[in-house]
Every structure is written in structure tokens, then in C-alpha cells.
mmCIF file of C-alpha atoms in Angstrom:
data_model
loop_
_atom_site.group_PDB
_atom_site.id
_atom_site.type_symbol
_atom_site.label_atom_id
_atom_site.label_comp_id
_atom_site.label_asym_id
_atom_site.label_seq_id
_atom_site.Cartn_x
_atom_site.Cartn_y
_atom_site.Cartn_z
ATOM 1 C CA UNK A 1 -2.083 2.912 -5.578
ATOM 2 C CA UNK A 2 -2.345 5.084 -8.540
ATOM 3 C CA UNK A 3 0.630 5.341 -11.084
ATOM 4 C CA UNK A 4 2.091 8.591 -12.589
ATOM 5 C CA UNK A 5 2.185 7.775 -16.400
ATOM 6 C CA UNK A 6 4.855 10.416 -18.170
ATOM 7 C CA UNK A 7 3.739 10.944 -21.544
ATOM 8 C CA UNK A 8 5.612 10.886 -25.174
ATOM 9 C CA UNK A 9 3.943 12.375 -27.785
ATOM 10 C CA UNK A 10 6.720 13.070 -30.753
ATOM 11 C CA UNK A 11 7.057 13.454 -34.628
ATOM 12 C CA UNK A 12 10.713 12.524 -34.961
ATOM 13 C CA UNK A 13 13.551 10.572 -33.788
ATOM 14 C CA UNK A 14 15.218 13.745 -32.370
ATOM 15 C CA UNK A 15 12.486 14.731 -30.696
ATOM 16 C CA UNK A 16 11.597 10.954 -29.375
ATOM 17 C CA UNK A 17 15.069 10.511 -28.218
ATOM 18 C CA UNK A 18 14.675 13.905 -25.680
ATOM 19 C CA UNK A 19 11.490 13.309 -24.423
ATOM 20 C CA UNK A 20 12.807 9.585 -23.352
ATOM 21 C CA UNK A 21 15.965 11.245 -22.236
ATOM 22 C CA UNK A 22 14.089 13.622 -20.418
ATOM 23 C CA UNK A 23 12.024 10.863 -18.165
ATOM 24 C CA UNK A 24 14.071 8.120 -18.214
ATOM 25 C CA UNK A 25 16.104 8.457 -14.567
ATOM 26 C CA UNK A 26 12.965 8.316 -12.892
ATOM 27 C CA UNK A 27 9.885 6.680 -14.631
ATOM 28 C CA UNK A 28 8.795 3.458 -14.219
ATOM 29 C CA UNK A 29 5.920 3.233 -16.466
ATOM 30 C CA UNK A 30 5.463 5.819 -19.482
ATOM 31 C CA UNK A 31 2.887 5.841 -22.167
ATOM 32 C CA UNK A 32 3.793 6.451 -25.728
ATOM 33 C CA UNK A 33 0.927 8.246 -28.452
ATOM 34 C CA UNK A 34 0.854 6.899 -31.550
ATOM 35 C CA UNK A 35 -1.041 8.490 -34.471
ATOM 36 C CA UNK A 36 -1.557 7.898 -38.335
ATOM 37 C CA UNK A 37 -2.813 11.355 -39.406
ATOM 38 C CA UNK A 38 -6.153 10.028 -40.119
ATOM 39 C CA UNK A 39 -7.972 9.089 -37.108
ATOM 40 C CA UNK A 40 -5.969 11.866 -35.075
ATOM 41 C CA UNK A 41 -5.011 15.052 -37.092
ATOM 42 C CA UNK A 42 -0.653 14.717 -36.497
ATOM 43 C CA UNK A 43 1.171 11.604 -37.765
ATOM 44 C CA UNK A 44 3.046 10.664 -34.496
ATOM 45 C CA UNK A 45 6.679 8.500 -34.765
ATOM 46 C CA UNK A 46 5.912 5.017 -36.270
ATOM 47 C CA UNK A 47 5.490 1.742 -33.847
ATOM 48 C CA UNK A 48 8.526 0.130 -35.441
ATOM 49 C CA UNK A 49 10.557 2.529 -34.529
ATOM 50 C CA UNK A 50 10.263 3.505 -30.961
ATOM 51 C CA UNK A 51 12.779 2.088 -28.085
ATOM 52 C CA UNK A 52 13.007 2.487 -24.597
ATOM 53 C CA UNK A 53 15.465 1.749 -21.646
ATOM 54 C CA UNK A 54 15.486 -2.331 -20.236
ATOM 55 C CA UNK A 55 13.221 -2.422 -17.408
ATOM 56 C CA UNK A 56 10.772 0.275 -18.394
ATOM 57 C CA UNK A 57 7.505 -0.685 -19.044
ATOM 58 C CA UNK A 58 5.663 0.467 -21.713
ATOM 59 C CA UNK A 59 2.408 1.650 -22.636
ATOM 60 C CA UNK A 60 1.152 1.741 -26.269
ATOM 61 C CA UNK A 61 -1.770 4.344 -27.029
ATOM 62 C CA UNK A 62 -2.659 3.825 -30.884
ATOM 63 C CA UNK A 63 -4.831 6.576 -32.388
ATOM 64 C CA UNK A 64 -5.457 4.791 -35.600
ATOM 65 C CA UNK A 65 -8.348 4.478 -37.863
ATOM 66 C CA UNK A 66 -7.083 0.696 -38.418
ATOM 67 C CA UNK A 67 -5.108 -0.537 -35.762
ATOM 68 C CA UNK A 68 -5.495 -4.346 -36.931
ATOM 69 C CA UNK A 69 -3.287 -3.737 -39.915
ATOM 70 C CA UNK A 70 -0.105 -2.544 -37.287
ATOM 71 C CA UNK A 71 -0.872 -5.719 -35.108
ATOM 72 C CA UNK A 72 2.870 -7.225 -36.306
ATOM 73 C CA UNK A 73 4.710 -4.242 -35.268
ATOM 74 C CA UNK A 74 2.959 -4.293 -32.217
ATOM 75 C CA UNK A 75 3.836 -7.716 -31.319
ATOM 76 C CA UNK A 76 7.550 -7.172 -31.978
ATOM 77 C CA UNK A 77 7.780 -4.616 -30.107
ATOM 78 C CA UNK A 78 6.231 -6.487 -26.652
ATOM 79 C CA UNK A 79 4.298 -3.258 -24.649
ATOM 80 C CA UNK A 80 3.467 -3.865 -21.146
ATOM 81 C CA UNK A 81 -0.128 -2.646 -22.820
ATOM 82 C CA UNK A 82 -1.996 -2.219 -25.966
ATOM 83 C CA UNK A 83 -4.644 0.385 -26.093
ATOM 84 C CA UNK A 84 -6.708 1.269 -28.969
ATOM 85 C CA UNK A 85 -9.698 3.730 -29.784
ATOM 86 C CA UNK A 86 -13.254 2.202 -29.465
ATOM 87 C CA UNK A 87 -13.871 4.366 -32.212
ATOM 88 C CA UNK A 88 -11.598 2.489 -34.632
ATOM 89 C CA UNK A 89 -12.250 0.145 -37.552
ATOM 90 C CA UNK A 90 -12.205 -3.670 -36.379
ATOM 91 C CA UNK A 91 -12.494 -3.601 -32.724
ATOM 92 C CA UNK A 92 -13.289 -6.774 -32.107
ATOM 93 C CA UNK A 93 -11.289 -8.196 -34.606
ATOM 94 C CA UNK A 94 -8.023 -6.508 -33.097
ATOM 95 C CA UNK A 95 -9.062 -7.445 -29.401
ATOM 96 C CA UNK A 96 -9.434 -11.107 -30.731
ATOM 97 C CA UNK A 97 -6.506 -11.637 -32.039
ATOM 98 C CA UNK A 98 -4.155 -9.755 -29.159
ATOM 99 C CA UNK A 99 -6.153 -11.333 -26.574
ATOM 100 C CA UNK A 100 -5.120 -14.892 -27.743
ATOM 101 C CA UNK A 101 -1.819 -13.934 -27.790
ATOM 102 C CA UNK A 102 -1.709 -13.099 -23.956
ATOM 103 C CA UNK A 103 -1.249 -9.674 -24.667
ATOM 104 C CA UNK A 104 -3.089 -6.837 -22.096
ATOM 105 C CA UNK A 105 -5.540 -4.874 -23.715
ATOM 106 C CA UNK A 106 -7.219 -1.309 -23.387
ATOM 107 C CA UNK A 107 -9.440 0.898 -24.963
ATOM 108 C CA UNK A 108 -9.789 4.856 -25.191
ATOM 109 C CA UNK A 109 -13.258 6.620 -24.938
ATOM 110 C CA UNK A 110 -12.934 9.814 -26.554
ATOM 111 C CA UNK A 111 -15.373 12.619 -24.719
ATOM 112 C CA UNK A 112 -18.498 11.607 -26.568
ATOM 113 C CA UNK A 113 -18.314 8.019 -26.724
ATOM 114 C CA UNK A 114 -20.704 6.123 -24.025
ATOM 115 C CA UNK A 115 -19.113 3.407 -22.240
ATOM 116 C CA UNK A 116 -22.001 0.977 -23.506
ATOM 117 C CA UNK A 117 -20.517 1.271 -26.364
ATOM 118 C CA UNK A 118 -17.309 -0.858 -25.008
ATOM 119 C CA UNK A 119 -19.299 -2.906 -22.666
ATOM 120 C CA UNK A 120 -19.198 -6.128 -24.968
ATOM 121 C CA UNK A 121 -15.345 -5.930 -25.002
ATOM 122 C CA UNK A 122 -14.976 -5.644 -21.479
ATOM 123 C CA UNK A 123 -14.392 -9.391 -20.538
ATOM 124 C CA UNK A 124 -11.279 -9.236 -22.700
ATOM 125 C CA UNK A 125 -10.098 -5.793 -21.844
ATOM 126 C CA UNK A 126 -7.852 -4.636 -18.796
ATOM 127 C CA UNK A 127 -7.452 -1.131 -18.968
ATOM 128 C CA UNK A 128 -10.195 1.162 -19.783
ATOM 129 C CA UNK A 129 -8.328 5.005 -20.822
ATOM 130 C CA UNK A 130 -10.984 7.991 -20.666
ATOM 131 C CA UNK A 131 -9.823 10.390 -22.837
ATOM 132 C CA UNK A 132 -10.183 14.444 -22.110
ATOM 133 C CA UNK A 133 -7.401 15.483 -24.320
ATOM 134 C CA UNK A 134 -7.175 16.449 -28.200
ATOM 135 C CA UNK A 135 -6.071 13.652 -29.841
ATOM 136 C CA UNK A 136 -2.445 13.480 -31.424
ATOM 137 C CA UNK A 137 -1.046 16.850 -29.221
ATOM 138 C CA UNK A 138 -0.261 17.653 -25.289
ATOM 139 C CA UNK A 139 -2.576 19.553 -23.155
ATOM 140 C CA UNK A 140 -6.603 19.136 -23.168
ATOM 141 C CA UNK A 141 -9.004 20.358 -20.071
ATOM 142 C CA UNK A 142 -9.792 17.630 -17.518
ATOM 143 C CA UNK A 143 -13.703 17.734 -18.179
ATOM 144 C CA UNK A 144 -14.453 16.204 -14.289
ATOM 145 C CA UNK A 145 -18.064 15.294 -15.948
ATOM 146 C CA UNK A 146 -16.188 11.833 -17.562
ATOM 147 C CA UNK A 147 -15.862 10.996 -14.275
ATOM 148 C CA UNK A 148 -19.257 9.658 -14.457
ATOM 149 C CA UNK A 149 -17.557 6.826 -17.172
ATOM 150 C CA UNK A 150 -14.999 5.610 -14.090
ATOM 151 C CA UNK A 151 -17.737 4.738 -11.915
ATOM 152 C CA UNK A 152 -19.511 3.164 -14.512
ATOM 153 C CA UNK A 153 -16.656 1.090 -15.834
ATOM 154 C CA UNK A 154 -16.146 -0.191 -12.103
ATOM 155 C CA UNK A 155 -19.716 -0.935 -11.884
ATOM 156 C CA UNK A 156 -19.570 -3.219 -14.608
ATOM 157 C CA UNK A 157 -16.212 -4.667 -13.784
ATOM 158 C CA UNK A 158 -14.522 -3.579 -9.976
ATOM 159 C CA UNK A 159 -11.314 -4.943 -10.956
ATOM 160 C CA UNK A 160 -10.381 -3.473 -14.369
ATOM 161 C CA UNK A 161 -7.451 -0.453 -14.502
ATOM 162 C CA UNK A 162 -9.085 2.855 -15.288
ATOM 163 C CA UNK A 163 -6.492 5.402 -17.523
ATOM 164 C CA UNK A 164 -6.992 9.295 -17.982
ATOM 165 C CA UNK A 165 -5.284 11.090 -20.367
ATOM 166 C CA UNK A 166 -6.044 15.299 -20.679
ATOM 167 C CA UNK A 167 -5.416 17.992 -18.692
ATOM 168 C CA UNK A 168 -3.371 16.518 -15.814
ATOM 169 C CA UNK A 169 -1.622 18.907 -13.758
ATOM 170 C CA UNK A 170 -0.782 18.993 -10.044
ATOM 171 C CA UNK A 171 -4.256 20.906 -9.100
ATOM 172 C CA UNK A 172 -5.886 17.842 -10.995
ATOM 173 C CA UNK A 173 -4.316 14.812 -10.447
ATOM 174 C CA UNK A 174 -5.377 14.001 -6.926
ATOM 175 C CA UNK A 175 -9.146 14.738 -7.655
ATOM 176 C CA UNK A 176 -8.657 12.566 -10.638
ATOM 177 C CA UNK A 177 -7.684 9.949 -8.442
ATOM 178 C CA UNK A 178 -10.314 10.396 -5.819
ATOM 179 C CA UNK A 179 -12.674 9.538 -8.744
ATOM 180 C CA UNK A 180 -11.094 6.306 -9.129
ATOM 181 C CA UNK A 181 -8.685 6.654 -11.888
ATOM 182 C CA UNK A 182 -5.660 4.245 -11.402
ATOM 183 C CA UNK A 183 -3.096 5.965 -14.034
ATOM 184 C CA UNK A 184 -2.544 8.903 -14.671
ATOM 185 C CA UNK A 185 -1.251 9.952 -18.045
ATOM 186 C CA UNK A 186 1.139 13.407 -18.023
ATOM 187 C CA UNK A 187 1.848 14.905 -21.034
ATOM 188 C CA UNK A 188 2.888 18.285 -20.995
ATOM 189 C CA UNK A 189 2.959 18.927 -16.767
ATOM 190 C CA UNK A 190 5.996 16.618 -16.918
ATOM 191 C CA UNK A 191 7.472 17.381 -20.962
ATOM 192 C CA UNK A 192 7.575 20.553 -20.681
ATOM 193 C CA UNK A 193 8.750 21.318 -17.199
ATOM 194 C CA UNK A 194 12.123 22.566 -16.758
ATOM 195 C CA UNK A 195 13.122 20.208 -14.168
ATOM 196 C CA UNK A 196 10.637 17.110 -15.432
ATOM 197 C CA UNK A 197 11.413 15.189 -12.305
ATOM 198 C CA UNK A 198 10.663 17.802 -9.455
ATOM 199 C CA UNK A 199 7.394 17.997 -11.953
ATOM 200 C CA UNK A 200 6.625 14.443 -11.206
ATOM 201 C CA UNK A 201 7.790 14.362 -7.828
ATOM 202 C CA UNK A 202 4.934 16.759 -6.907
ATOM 203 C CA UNK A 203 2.469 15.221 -8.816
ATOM 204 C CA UNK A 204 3.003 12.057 -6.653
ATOM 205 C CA UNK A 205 3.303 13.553 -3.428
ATOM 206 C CA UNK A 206 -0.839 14.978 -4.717
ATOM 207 C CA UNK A 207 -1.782 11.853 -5.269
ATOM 208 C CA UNK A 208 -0.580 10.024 -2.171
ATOM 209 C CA UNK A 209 -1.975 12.635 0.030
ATOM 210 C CA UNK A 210 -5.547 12.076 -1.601
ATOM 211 C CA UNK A 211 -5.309 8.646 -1.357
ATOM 212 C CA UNK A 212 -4.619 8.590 2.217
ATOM 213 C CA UNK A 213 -7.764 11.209 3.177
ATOM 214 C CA UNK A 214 -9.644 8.417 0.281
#
């Protein structure tokens, strides 16, 4: 069954605190953006300083230019999931060293980047996330054409978790998920909603009824 992902995308500690606030009675899995104003345009909040209620579980999405050098903040912080940018310095490197710690790994595909360009990675990945958004802010288009990079992906491996982030709304999410996307990640559908829960609450009720017409 595919998972509603709520989004945090922040610059402070005030503003990191409310968006967590704002999800926290009724997410089970959330997805935080981290960038370091080099590889994405906006320096996001720090890894070492983000929190999150016991029992959530947590998904790390690192827009840096050279995630290896954050790889002990990372590890104290124990994410459900790591995911980095294929276009990043020291893929392989990074992936090494997290994979021999146990620790699940993804990587993000911006818009232009094939997926052959990941497909040497993919016996040590578990999550693949195809990007549609701009990196570092909420919002994007869903550009359906990157569907084409789901199918592939579960050509090459059936079993591996398949992430979109961009453009998710509740007149997208279900044909997201007939595509075979597995999570999807909400930024500003569910952030900037008035009531952020009745804003999930629909998106899930999309998704289940496309998955039972599937």
C-alpha cells in the first residue's frame, strides 16, 4: 500500500518546530529536506539539529553537493532512511560506507538524470525518490513523463520502494500511485493547508480508491 509522506522543508528552529507541530498527531512517516546552499539554492535547518516525536519514523532527503562529509551527523541521528542526490560528489563512496552500517539507502533523480545512471548502485539501494520538484522549496509540477523512470526502476529491481517528491496534490496523488510510486512525498498540499490533517485525510482516501480499481 502506498504511504502519504508529509513533508518539512524549513530554515529555522521556529519554523521546524511548527511544521512538526503541525503533522505530528497524525503522521506516521514524514520526510525531512535538507540543503547546503550549494547543490540546492536555500540552506535548509542543519542535520544535527532536527528532532522528532518517539515513534515517528523518519526520512532524511540530503540535497548536498557532499553528503559523505555529514555521514556522522547522520548516523547520530538514526533515520528510518538516508537518501541522497545521484548527482552528488562521492556516491559510491557514501553508499559504501552507510550500507555497511545497516543503514537503508535511497537516491534522488532530479528531472534530467537517466536512471542508468544509478543502475550500478541499485544492489545496495532501497528506495529510489524521482524528483519533479525545485530543489530546496515546496511546490514543483508533477511532470507524469518521469513516470517512465518507475517502470524502469521496477524492471531492473521489482522489489525496491519507489519515492516522488513534486507537485503532489489530491488530483495527483492517486495517478501517481497507479504508476507505481510507493511514497508519496507532500510538501505544501499538507504545510500549508489550514486544517493539515483533513489535507491528508483526503489525500489517502485518493490513493486507496486507486489502488483498489489497480
Amino acid at each position: 500500500m502506498a504511504v502519504i509522506c508529509p513533508t518539512v522543508t524549513t530554515l529555522t528552529q521556529k519554523d521546524y518546530r511548527e511544521s512538526i507541530e503541525r503533522i505530528s498527531d497524525f503522521a506516521e512517516r514524514i520526510h525531512i529536506d535538507f540543503a547546503d546552499g550549494y547543490f540546492a539554492p536555500s540552506k535548509l535547518m542543519p542535520i544535527d539539529e532536527v528532532w522528532w516525536p518517539v515513534g515517528m519514523v523518519v526520512d532524511f532527503h540530503i540535497m548536498y553537493k557532499e553528503p559523505l562529509a555529514y555521514i556522522e551527523d547522520i548516523i547520530v541521528q538514526q533515520p528510518h532512511l538516508v537518501i541522497i542526490h545521484a548527482e552528488s560528489e562521492n556516491v559510491g563512496e557514501f553508499l559504501d560506507e552507510m550500507h555497511s552500517l545497516g543503514i537503508k539507502l535511497g537516491l534522488a533523480l532530479l528531472k534530467e538524470t537517466p536512471v542508468s545512471t544509478i543502475e550500478k548502485y541499485l544492489p545496495k539501494l532501497d528506495h529510489v525518490l524521482v524528483f519533479s520538484g525545485d530543489l530546496g522549496h515546496y511546490g514543483g509540477n508533477v511532470n507524469f513523463e518521469l513516470l517512465d523512470k518507475v517502470i524502469q526502476l521496477h524492471e531492473l529491481k521489482p522489489n525496491i520502494e519507489i519515492g516522488w517528491d513534486g507537485g503532489i496534490n489530491d488530483e495527483t496523488a492517486g495517478r501517481l500511485v497507479e504508476g507505481g510510486v510507493d511514497v508519496l512525498n507532500v510538501g505544501g498540499f499538507i504545510q500549508k493547508n489550514q486544517d493539515p490533517e483533513s489535507a491528508y485525510d483526503t489525500l489517502l482516501a485518493s490513493i486507496n480508491v486507486r489502488e483498489k480499481t489497480k
